[in-house]
mmCIF file of C-alpha atoms in Angstrom:
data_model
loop_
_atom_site.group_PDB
_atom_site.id
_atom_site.type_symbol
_atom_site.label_atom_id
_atom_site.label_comp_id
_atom_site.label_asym_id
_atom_site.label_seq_id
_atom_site.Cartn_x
_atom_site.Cartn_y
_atom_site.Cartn_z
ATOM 1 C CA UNK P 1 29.608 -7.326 17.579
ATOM 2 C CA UNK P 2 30.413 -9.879 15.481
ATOM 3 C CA UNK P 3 30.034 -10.386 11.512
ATOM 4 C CA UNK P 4 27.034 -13.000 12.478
ATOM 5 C CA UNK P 5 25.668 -10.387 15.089
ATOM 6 C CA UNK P 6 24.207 -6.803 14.598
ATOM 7 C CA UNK P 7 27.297 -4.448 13.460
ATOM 8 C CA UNK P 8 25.894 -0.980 14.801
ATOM 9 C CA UNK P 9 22.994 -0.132 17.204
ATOM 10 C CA UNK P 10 20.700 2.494 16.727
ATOM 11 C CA UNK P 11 21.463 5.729 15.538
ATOM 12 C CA UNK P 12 20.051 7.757 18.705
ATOM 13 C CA UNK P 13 19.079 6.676 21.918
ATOM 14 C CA UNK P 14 16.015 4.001 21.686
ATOM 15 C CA UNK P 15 14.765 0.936 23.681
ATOM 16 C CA UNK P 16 15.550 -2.266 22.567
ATOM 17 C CA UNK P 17 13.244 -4.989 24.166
ATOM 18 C CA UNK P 18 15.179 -8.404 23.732
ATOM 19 C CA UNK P 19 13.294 -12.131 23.409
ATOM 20 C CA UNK P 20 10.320 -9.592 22.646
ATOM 21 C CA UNK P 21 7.021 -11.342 21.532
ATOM 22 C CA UNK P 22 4.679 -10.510 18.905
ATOM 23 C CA UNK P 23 1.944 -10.844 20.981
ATOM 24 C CA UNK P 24 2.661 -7.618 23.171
ATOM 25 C CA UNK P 25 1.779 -5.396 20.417
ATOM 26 C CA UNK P 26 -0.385 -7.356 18.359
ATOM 27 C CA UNK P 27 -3.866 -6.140 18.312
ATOM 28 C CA UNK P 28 -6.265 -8.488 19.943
ATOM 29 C CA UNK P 29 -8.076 -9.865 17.018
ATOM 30 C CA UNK P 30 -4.655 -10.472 15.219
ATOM 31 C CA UNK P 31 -3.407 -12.136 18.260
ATOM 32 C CA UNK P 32 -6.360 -14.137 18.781
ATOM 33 C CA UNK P 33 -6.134 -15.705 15.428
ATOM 34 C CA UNK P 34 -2.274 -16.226 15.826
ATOM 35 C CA UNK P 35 -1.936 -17.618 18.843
ATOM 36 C CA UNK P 36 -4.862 -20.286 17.441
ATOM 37 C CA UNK P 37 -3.142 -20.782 14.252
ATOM 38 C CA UNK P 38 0.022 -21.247 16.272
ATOM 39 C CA UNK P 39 -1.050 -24.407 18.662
ATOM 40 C CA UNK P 40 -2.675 -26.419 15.374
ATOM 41 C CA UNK P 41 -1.186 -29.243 15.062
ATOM 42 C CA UNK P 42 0.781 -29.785 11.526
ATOM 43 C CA UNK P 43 0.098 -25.701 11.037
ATOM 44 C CA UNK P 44 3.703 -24.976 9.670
ATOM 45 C CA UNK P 45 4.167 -28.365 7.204
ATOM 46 C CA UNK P 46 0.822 -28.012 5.522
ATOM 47 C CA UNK P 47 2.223 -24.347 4.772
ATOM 48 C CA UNK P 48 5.503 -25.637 3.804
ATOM 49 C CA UNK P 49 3.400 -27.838 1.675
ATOM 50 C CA UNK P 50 1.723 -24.718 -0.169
ATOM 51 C CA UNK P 51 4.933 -23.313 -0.605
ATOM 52 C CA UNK P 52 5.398 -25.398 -3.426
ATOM 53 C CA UNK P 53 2.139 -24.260 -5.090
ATOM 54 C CA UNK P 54 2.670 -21.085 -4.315
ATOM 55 C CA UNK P 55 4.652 -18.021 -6.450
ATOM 56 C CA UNK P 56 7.329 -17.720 -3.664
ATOM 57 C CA UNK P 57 10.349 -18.799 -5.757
ATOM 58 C CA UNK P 58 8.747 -16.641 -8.647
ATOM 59 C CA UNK P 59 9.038 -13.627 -6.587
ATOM 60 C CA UNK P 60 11.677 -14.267 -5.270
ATOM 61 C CA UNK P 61 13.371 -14.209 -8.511
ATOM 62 C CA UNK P 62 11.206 -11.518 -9.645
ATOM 63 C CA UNK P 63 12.880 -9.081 -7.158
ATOM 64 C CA UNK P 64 15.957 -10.384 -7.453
ATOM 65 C CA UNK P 65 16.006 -9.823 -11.238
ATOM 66 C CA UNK P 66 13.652 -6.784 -11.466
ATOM 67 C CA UNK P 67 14.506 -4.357 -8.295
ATOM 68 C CA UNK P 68 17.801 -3.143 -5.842
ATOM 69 C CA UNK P 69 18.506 -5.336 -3.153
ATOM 70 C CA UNK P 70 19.483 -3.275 -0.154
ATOM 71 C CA UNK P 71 22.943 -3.890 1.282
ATOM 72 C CA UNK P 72 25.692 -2.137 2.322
ATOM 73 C CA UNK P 73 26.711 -0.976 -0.934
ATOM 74 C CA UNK P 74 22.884 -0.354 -2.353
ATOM 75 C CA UNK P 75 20.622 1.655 -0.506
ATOM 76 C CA UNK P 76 22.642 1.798 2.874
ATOM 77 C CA UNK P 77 20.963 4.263 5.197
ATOM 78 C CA UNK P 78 17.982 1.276 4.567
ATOM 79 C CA UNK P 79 20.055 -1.425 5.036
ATOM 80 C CA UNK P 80 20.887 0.473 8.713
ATOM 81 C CA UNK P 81 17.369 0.983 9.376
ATOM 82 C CA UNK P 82 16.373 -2.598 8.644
ATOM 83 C CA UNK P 83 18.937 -4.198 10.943
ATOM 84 C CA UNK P 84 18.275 -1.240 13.478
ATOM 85 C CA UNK P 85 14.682 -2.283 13.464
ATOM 86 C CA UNK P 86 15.807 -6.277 13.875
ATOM 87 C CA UNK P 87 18.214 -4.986 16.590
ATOM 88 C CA UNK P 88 15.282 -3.512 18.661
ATOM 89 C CA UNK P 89 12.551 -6.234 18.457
ATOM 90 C CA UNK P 90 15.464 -9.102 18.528
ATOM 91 C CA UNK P 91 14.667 -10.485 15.269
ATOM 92 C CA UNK P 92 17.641 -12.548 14.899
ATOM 93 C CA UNK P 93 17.696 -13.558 11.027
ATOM 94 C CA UNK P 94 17.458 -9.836 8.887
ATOM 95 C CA UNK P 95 14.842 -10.635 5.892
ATOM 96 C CA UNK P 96 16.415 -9.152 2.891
ATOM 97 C CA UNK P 97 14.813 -5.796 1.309
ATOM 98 C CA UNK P 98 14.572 -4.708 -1.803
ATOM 99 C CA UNK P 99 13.828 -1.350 -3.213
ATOM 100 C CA UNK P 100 10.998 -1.384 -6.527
ATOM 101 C CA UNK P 101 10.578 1.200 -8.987
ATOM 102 C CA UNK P 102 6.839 2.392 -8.376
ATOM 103 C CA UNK P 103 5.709 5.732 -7.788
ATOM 104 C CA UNK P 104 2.822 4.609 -5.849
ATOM 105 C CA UNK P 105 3.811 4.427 -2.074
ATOM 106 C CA UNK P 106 3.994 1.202 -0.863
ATOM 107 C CA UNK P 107 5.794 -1.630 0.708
ATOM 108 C CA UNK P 108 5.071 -5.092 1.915
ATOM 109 C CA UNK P 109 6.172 -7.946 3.839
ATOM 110 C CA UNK P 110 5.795 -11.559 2.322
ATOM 111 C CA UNK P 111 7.410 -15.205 2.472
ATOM 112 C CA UNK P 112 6.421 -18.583 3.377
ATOM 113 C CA UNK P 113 9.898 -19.792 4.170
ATOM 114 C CA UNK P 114 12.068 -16.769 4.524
ATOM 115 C CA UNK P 115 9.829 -13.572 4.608
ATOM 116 C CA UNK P 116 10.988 -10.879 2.265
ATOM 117 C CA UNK P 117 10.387 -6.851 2.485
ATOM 118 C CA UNK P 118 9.924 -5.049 -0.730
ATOM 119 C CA UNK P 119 9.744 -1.082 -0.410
ATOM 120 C CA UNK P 120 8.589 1.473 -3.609
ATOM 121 C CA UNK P 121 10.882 4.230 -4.873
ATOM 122 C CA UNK P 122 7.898 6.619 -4.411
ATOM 123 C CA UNK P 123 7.392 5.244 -0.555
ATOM 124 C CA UNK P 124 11.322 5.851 -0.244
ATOM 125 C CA UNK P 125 11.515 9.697 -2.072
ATOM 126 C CA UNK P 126 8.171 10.736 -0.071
ATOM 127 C CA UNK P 127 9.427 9.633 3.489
ATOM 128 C CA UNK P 128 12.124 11.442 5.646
ATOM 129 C CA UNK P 129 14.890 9.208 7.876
ATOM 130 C CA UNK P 130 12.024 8.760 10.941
ATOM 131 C CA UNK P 131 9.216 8.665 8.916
ATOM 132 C CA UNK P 132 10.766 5.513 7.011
ATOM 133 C CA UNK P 133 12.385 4.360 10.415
ATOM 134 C CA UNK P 134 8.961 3.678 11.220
ATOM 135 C CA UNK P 135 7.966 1.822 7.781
ATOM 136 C CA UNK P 136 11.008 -0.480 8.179
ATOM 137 C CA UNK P 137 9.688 -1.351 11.916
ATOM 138 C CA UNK P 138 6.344 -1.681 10.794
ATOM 139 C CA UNK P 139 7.559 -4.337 7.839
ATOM 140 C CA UNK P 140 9.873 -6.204 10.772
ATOM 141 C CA UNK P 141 7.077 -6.591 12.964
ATOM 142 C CA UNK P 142 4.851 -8.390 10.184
ATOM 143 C CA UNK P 143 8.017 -10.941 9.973
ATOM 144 C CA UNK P 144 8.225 -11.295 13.713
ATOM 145 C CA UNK P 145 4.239 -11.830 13.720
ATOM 146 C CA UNK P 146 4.275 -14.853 10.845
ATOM 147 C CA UNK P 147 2.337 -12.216 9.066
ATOM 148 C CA UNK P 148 4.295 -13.006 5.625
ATOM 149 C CA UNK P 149 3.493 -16.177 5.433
ATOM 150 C CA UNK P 150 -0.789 -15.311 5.695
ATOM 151 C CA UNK P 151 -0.130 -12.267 3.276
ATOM 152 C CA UNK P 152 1.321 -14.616 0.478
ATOM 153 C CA UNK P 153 -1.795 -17.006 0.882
ATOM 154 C CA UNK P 154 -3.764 -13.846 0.624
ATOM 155 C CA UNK P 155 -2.093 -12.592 -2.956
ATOM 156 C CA UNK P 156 -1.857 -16.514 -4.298
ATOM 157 C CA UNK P 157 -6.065 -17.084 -3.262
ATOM 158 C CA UNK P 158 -6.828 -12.884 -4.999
ATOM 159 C CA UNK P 159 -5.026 -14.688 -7.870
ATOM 160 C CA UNK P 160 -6.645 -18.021 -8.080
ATOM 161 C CA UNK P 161 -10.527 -16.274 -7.525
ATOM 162 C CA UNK P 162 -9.497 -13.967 -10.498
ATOM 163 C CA UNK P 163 -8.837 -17.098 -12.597
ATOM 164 C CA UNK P 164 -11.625 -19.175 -11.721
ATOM 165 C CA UNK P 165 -14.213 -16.113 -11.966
ATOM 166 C CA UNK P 166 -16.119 -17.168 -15.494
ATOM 167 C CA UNK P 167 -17.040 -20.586 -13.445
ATOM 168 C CA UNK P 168 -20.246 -20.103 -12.192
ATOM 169 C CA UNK P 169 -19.739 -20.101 -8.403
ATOM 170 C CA UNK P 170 -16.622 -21.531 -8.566
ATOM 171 C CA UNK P 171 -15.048 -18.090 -6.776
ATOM 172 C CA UNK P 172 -17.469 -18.241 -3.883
ATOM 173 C CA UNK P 173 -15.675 -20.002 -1.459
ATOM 174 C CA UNK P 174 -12.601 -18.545 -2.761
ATOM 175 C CA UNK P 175 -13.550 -15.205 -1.902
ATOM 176 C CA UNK P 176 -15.694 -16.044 1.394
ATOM 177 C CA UNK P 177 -11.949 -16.982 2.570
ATOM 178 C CA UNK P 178 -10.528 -13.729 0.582
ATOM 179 C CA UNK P 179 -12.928 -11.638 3.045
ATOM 180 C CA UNK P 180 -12.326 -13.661 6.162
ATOM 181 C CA UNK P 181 -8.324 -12.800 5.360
ATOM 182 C CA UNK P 182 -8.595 -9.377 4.295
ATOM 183 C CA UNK P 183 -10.578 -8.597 7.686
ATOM 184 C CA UNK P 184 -7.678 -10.667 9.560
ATOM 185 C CA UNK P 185 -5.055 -8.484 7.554
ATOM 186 C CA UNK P 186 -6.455 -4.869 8.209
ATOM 187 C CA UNK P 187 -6.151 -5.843 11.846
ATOM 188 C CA UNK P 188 -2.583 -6.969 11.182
ATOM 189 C CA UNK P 189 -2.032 -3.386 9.634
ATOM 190 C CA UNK P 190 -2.685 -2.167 13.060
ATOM 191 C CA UNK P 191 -0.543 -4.668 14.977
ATOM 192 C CA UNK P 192 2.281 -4.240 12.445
ATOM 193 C CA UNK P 193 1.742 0.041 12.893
ATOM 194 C CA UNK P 194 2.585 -0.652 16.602
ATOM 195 C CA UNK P 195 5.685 -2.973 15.887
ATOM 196 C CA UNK P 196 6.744 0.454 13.953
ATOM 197 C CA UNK P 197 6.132 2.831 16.772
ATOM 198 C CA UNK P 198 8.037 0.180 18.725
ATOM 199 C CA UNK P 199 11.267 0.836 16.426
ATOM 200 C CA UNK P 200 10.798 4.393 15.661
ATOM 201 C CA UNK P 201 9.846 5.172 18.984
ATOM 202 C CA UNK P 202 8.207 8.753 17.597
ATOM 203 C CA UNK P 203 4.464 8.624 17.478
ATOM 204 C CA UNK P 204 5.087 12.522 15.686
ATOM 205 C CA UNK P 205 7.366 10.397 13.259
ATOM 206 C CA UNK P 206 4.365 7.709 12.621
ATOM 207 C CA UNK P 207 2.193 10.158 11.988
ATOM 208 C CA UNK P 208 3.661 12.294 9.625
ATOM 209 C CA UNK P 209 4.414 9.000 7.944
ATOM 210 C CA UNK P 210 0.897 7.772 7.301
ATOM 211 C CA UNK P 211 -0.012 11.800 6.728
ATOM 212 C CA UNK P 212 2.137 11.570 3.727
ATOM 213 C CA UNK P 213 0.841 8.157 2.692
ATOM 214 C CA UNK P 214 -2.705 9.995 2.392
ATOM 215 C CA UNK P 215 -1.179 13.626 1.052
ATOM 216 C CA UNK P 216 1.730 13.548 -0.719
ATOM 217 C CA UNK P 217 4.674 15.102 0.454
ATOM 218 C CA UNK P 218 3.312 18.301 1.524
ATOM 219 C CA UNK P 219 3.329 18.263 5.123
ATOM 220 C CA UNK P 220 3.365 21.952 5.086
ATOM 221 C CA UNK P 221 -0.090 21.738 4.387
ATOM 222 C CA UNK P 222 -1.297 19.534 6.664
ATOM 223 C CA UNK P 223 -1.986 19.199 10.483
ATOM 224 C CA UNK P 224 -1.609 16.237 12.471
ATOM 225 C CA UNK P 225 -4.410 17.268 15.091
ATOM 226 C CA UNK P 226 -6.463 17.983 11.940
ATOM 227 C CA UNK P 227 -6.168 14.714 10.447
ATOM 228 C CA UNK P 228 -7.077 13.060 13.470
ATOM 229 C CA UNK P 229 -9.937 14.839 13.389
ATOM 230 C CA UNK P 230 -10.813 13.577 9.974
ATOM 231 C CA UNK P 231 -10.821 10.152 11.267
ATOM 232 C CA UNK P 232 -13.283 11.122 14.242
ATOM 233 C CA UNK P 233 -15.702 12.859 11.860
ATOM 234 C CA UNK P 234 -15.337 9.264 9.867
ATOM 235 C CA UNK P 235 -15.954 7.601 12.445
ATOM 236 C CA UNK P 236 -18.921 9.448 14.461
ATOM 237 C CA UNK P 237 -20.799 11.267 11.372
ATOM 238 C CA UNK P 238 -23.458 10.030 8.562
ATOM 239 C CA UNK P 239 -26.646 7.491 9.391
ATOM 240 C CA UNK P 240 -26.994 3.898 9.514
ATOM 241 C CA UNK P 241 -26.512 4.150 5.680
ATOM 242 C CA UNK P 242 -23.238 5.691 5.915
ATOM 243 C CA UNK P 243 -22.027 2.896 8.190
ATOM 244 C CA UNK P 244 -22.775 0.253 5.544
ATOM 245 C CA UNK P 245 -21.018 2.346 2.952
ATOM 246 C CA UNK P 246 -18.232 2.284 5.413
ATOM 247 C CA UNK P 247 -18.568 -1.675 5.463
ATOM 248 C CA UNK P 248 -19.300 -1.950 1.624
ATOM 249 C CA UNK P 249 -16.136 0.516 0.976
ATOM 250 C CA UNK P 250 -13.666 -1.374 3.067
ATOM 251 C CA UNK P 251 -14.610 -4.836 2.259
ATOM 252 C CA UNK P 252 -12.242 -5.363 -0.723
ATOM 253 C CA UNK P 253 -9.336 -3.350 1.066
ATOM 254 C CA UNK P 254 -6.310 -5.087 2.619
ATOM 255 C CA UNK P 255 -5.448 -1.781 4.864
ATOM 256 C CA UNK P 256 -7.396 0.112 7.329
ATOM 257 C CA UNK P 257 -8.235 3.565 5.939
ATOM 258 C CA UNK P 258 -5.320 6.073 6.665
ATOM 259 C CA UNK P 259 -7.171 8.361 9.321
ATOM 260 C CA UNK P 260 -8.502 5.390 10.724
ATOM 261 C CA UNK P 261 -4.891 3.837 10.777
ATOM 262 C CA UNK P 262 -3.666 7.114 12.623
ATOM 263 C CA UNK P 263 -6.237 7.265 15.001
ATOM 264 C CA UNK P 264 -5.389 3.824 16.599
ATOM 265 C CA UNK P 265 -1.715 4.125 16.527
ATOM 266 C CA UNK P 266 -2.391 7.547 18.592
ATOM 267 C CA UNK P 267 -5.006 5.651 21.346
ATOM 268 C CA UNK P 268 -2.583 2.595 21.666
ATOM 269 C CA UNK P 269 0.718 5.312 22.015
ATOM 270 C CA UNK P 270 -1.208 6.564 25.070
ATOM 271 C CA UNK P 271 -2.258 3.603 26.765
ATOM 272 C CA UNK P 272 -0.628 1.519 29.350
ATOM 273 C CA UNK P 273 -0.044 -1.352 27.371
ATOM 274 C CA UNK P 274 2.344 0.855 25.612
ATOM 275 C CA UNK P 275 4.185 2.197 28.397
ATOM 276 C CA UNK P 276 4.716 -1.150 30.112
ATOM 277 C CA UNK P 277 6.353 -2.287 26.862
ATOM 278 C CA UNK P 278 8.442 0.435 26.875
ATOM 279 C CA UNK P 279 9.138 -0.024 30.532
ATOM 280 C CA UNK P 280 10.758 -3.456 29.790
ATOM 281 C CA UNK P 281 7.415 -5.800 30.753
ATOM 282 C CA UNK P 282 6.106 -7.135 27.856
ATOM 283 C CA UNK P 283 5.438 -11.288 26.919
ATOM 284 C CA UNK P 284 8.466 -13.740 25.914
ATOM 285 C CA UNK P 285 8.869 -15.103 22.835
ATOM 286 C CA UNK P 286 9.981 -18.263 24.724
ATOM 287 C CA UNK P 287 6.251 -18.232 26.294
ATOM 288 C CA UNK P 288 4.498 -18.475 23.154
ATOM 289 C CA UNK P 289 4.036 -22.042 23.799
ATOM 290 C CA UNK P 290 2.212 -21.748 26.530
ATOM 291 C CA UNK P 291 -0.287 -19.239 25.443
ATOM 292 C CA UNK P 292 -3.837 -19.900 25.772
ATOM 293 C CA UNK P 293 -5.813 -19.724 23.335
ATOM 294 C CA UNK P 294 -9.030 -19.181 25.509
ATOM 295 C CA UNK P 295 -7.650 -16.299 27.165
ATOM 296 C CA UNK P 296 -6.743 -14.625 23.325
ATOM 297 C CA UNK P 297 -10.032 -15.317 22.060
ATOM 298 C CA UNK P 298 -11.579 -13.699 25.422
ATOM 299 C CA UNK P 299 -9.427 -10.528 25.277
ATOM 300 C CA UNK P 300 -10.472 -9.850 21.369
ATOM 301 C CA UNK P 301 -13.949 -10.278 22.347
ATOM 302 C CA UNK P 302 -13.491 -7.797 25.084
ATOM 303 C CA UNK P 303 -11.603 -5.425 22.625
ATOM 304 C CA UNK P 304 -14.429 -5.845 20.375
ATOM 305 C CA UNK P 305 -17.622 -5.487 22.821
ATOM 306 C CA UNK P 306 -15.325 -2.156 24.154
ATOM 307 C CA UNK P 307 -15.236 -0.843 20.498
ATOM 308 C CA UNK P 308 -19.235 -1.249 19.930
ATOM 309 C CA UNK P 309 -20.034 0.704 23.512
ATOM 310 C CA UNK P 310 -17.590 3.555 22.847
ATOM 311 C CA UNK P 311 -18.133 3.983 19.109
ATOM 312 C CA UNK P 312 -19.921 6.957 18.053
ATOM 313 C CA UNK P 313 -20.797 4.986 14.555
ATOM 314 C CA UNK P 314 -24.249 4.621 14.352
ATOM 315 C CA UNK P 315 -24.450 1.194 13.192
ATOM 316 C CA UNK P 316 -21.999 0.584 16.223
ATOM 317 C CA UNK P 317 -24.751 2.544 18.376
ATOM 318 C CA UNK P 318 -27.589 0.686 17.374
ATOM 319 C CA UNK P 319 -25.248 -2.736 18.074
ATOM 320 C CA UNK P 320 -24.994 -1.201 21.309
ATOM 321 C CA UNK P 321 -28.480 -0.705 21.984
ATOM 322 C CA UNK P 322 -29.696 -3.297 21.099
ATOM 323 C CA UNK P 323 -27.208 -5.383 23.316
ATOM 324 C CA UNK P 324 -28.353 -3.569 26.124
ATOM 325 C CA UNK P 325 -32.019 -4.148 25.286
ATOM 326 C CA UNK P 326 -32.977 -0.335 24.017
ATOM 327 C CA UNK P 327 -35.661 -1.170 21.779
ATOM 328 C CA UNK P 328 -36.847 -3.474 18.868
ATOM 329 C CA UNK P 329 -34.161 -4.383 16.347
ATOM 330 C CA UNK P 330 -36.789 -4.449 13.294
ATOM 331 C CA UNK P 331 -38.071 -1.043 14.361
ATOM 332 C CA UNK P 332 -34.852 0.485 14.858
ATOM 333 C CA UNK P 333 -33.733 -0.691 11.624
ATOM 334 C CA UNK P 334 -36.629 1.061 10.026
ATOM 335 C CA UNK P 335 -36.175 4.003 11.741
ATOM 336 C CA UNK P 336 -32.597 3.900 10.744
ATOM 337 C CA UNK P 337 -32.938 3.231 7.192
ATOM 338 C CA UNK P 338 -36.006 5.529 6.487
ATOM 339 C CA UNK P 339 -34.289 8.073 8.413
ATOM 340 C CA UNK P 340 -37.709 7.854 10.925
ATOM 341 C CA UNK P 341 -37.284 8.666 14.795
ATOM 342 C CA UNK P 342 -39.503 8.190 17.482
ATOM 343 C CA UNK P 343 -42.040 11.234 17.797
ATOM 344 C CA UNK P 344 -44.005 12.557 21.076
ATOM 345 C CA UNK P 345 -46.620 10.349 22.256
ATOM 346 C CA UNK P 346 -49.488 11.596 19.621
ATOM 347 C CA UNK P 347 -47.008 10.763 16.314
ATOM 348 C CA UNK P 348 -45.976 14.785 16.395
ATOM 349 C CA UNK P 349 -42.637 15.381 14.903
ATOM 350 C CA UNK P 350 -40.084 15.372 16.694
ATOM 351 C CA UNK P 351 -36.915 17.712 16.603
ATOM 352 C CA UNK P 352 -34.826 17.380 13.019
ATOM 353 C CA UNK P 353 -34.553 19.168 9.974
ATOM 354 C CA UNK P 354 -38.387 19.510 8.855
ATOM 355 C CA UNK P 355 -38.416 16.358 6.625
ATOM 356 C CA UNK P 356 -41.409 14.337 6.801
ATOM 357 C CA UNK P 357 -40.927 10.599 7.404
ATOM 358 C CA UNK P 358 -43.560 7.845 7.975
ATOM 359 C CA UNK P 359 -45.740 7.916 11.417
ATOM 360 C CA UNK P 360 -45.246 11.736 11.720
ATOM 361 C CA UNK P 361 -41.488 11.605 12.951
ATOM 362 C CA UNK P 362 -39.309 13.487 11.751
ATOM 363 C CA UNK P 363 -35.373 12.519 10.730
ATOM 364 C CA UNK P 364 -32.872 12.750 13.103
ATOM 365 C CA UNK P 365 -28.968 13.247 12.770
ATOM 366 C CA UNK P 366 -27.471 9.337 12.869
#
């Protein structure tokens, strides 16, 4: 190749899926959103516009000054990985990387202009070669997606609701918008989790990966089919309280929750949108333009009327009933809440675990 090209290919054998768009392994919610963002008129100058109220440059500097740029003479088996992971989804332009000093495990993607990947020493010491392989593909695929440029919005608006917090109401909007992006971003996580399978092409690699993330670096001691588990038990267990802890607890998180992460990477490695990707028939980036945005909006609402019939969550249950005209909303609520179920004909209880609850039923696992 030449010095403007890609210098080595991949160090074993993997798929490479050229003119590759984002949208065949974005999930739908995160496509929906993109591919609308995408046909607005004027989208990219008003957030060239930001740019200059934005800390990009700061950053930008901050890295530079503050942490080890990958290259070929700092951090090379990264710097391989990086343009590996470039070579394989046909990101032409290689966003530059830099390695911070942070034991906490982490590493993000973010850029208005030119989108910039920042790893931490303790994400780099805790991973092995495939495990980061995957990380690395995971960060690409937020650059192919635009993802940066949302993610920097994201940290700039956390920023600017912190400041303005002693105003009375003057964060409100602010963080009406912070929600409405951090909901956006989880889903990204999963998109961007797929872009890394994509690269890494080891779904055993992925795993371990966000295994590690969770534990520490004692995969000795843990079991993928186990920790799977743990995200079914999450999922499936609890009462209609539990599922608004689960709302209340994820609210002010940019990431899925780890099992939860695992758990979808695992469903979407053994689907066939997967293995038609990997079979070479996936969208063009050159047919972004003619996406519709109708069509996106109607596949996430799909995805999302699939997740609420096949989730064992009981909040998700009680969605689904209702939908399908099972009973009275304010009733089940009550029922829910006061951990009441419907008894035999004459108010008897019903079967449970002895406790009384009002009208003689008795409470039922959620």
């Amino acid at each position: 190749m030449t010095d403007t090209g890609f210098e080595k290919v991949p160090a074993r054998n993997r798929r490479r899926f050229p003119g590759i768009s984002s949208r065949a392994y974005e999930h739908p919610a995160d496509r929906s959103a993109l591919v609308a963002l995408r046909k607005l008129s004027g989208f990219d100058t008003v957030f060239k516009a930001l740019s200059g109220l934005l800390p990009e440059r700061s950053l930008r500097l901050l890295f530079l000054s503050e942490s080890v740029r990958v290259g070929e003479t700092q951090f090379p088996h990264l710097h391989e990985m990086l343009r590996d992971a470039c070579y394989i989804l046909d990101l032409e332009k290689v966003p530059q990387m830099y390695v911070q000093q942070d034991p906490k495990p982490n590493a993000m993607c973010i850029g208005l202009d030119e989108p910039i990947i920042v790893v931490t020493t303790g994400l780099v010491e805790l991973l092995d070669e495939e495990e980061m392989r995957a990380v690395v593909g995971h960060e690409v695929g937020h650059a192919l997606s635009g993802h940066a440029v949302y993610r920097t919005v994201l940290l700039f608006l956390t920023g600017l609701a912190m400041k303005v917090a002693w105003i009375p109401l003057g964060n409100v909007a602010i963080m009406a918008l912070v929600t409405a992006l951090r909901e956006w971003f989880r889903k990204s996580e999963l998109s961007a989790d797929r872009a890394g399978l994509l690269v890494g092409q080891d779904v055993n690699a992925s795993m371990r990966g966000l295994m590690k993330i969770a534990g520490g670096n004692h995969l000795h001691e843990m079991n993928v089919d186990a920790f799977l588990a743990q995200a079914e038990e999450y999922e499936s267990s609890g009462d209609l309280r539990d599922s608004v802890l689960k709302i209340l607890n994820v609210l002010p998180r940019s990431h899925p929750f780890t099992t939860v992460r695992a758990a979808e990477l695992r469903k979407w490695s053994q689907n066939r949108d997967h293995q038609r990707i990997m079979d070479g028939h996936y969208p063009r980036r050159d047919e972004d333009k003619d996406a519709s945005v109708s069509d996106s909006f109607r596949q996430s609402a799909s995805h999302y009327a699939d997740s609420v019939r096949t989730s064992k969550d009981p909040l998700m249950k009680l969605v689904g009933d209702i939908a399908g005209g099972a009973g009275d909303l304010g009733g089940k609520l009550r029922d829910k809440f006061t951990g009441a179920a419907a008894g035999g004909a004459n108010g008897s209880p019903g079967a449970g675990d002895g406790r009384a609850a009002p009208g003689g039923a008795t409470e039922q696992p959620g």
